[in-house]
Coordinates of C-alpha atoms in Angstrom, one line a residue:
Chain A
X1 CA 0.0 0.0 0.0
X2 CA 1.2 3.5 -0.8
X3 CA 2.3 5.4 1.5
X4 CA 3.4 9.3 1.4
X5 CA 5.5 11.3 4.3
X6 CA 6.1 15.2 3.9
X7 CA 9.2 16.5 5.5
X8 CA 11.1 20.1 5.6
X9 CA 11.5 22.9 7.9
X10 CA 8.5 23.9 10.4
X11 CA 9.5 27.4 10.3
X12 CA 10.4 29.9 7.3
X13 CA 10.8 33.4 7.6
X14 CA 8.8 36.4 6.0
X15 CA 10.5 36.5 2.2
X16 CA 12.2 33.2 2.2
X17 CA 11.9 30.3 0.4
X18 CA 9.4 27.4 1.4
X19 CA 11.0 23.8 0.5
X20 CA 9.1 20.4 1.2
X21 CA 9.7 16.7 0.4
X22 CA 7.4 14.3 -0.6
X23 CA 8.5 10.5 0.4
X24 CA 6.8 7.8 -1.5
X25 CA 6.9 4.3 -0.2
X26 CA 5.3 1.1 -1.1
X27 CA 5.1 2.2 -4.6
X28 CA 6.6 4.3 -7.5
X29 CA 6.3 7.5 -8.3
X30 CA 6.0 6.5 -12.5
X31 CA 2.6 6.7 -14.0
X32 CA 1.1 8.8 -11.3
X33 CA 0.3 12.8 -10.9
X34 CA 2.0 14.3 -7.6
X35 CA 0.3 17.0 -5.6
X36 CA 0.4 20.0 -3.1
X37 CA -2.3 20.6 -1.0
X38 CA -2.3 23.0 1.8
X39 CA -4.5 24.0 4.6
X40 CA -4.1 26.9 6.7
X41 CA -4.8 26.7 10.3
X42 CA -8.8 26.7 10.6
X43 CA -9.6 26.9 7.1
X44 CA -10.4 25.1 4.3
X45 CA -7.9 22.9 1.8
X46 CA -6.3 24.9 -1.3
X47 CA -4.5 22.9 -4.4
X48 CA -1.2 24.5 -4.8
X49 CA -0.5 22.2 -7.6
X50 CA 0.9 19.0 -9.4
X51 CA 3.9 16.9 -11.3
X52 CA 3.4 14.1 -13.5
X53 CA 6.3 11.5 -13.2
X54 CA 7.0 13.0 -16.8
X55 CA 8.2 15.8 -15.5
X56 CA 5.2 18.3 -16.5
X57 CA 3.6 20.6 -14.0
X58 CA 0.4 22.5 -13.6
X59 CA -0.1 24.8 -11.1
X60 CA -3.2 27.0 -9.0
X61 CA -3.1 30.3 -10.8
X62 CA -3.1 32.0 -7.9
X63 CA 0.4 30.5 -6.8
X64 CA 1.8 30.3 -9.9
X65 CA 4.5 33.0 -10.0
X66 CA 6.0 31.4 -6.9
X67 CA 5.7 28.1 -6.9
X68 CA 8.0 25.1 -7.8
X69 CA 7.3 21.3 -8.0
X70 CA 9.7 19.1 -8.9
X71 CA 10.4 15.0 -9.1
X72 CA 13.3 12.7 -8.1
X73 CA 12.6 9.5 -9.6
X74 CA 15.9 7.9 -8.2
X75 CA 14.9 8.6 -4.8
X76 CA 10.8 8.2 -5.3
X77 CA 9.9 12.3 -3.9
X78 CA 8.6 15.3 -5.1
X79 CA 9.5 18.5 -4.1
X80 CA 7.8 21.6 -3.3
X81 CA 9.5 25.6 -3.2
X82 CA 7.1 28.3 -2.4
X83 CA 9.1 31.7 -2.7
X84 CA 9.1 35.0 -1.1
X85 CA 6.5 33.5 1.4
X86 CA 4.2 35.6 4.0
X87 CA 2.5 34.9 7.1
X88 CA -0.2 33.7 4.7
X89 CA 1.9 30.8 4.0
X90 CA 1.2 29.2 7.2
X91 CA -0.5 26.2 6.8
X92 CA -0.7 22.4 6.8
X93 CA 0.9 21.0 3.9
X94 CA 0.1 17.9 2.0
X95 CA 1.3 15.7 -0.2
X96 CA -1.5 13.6 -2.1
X97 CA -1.7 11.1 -5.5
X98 CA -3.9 10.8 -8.2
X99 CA -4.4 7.9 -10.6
X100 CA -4.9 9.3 -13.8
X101 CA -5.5 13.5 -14.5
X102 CA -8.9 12.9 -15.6
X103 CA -11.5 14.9 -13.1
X104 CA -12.8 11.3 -12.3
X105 CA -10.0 11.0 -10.0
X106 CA -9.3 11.7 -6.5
X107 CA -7.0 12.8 -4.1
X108 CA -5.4 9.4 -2.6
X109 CA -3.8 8.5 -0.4
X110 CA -2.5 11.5 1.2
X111 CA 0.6 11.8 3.5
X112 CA -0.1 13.1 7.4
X113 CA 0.6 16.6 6.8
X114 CA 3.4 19.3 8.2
X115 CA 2.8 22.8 9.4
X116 CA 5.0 25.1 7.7
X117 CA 4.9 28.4 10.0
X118 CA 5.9 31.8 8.4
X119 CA 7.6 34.1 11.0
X120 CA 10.5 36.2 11.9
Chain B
X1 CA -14.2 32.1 -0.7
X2 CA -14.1 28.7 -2.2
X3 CA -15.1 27.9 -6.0
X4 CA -17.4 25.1 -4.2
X5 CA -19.9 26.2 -1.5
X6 CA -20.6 23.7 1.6
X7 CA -22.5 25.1 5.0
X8 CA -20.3 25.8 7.5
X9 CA -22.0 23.0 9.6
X10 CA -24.6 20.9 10.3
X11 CA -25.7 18.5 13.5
X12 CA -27.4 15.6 13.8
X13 CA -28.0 13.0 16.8
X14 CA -27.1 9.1 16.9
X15 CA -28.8 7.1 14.4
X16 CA -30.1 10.2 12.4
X17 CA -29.5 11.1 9.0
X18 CA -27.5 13.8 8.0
X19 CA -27.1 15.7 4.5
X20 CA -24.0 18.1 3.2
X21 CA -24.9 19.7 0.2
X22 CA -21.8 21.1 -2.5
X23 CA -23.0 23.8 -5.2
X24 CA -20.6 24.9 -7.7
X25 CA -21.3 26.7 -11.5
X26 CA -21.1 25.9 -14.8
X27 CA -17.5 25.6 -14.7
X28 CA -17.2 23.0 -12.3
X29 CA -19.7 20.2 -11.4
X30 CA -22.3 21.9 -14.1
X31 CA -20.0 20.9 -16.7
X32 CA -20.2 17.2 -16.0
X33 CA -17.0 17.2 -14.0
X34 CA -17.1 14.4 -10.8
X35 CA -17.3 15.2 -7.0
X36 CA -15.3 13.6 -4.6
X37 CA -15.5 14.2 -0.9
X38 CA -13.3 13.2 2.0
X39 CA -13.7 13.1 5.8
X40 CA -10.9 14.5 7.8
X41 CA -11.3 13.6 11.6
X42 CA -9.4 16.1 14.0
X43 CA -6.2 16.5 13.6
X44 CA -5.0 14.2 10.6
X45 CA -5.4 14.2 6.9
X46 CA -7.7 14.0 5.2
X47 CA -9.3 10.9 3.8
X48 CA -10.9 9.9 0.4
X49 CA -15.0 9.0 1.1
X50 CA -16.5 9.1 -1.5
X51 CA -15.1 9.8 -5.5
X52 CA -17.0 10.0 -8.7
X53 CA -19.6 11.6 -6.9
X54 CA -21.4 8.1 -5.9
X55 CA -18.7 5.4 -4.9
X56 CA -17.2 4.3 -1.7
X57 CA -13.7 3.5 -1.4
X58 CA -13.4 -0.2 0.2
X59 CA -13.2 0.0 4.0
X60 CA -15.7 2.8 4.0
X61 CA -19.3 2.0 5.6
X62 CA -22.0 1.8 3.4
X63 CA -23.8 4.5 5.6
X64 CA -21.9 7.2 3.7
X65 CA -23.3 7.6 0.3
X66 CA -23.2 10.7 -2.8
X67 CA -25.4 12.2 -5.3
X68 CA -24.9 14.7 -8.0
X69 CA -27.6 16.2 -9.9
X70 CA -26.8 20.1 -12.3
X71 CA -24.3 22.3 -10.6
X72 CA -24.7 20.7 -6.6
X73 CA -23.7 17.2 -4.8
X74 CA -24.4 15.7 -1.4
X75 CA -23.3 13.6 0.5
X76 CA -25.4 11.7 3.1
X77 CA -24.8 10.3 6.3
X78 CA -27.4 8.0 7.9
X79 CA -27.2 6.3 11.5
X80 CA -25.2 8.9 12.3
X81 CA -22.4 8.2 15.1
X82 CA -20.5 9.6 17.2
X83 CA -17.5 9.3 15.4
X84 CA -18.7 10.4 12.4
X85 CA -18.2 14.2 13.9
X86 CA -15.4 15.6 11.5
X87 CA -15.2 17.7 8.9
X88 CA -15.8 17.1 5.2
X89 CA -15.3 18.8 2.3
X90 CA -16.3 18.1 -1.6
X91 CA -14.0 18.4 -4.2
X92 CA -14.3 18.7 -8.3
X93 CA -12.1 20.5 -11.4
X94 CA -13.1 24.0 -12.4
X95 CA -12.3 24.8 -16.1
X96 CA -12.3 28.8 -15.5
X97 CA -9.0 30.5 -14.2
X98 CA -10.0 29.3 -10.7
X99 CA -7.4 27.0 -10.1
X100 CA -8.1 23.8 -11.5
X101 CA -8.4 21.3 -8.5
X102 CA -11.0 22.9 -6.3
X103 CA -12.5 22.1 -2.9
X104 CA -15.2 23.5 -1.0
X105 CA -15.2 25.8 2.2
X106 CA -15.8 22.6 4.2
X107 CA -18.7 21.3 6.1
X108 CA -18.3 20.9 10.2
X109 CA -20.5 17.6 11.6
X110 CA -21.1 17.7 14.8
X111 CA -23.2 14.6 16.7
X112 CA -25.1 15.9 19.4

């Protein structure tokens, strides 16, 4: 069974750079689409965006000047960089899978989540 | 404010039956485009309950079931329990600038 473990710094200050790994185990990361999610602290989930094991991206419009996701097939994880971040950056990240790009896919599994906090 | 609306909550006691309603537009479940919804109990991620807006993943109780009819979903929860309480949010793809992958505000359960 897949499994998928986010890992990366808990705290990033005001104008840095965000980075976060994505560990996949129990499976490969070929033939699969590799997402972001995040989730600020009582609020609702926003896509950030995704990598197919291609190497093609799509991104949330509203994120897309600063974000970067990338894939290390030798080492089964995807990366995320969120740049020049503010406090309303804070938030639960998650890494997630999807089967196919087609909408008739979901989110799943998803990995527990790590709180990124954005302060000085 | 999300592409996808969901009440903010809704209560129910044991054993009752519960709905969560989703509406989105014509760029999202209006164009044919499937829901999926997930249950995320406090303090861990979330989970897949339901995807292509009527099927259950195996493992999850038959008591959880979705519809989909225009531009809304639902999801509904019958003999409600207690640890059903959790939040739940809906999920489709919006074809407008959006964002793509878009979830709803998120619906809080709460079992009285």
């Amino acid at each position: 069974q897949v499994q998928l473990q986010e890992s990366g710094p808990g705290l990033v200050k005001p104008s840095e750079t965000l980075s976060l790994t994505c560990t996949v185990s129990g499976g490969y990361v070929n033939n699969y689409y590799w997402s972001w999610i995040r989730q600020p602290p009582g609020k609702g989930l926003e896509w950030i965006g995704y990598i197919y094991y291609s190497g093609s991206t799509t991104y949330n419009p509203s994120l897309k000047s600063r974000v970067t996701i990338s894939l290390d097939t030798s080492k089964n994880q995807f990366s995320l960089k969120l740049s020049s971040v503010t406090a309303a950056d804070t938030a639960v990240y998650y890494c997630a899978r999807r089967t196919s790009n087609s909408a008739s896919f979901p989110f799943d599994p998803w990995g527990q989540g790590t709180l990124v906090t954005v302060s000085s | 404010q999300s592409v996808l609306t969901q009440p903010p909550s809704v209560s129910g006691a044991p054993g009752q039956r519960v709905t969560i309603s989703c509406t989105g537009s014509s760029s999202n479940i209006g164009t044919g485009y499937d829901v999926h919804w997930y249950q995320q109990l406090p303090g861990t991620a979330p989970k897949l309950l339901i995807y292509a807006n009527t099927n259950r993943p195996s493992g999850v109780p038959d008591r959880f079931s979705g519809s989909k009819s225009g531009t809304s979903a639902s999801l509904a929860i019958t003999g409600l329990q207690a640890e059903d309480e959790a939040d739940y949010y809906c999920q489709s793809y919006d074809n407008s600038l959006s964002g793509n992958w878009v979830f709803g505000g998120g619906t809080k359960l709460t079992v009285l």
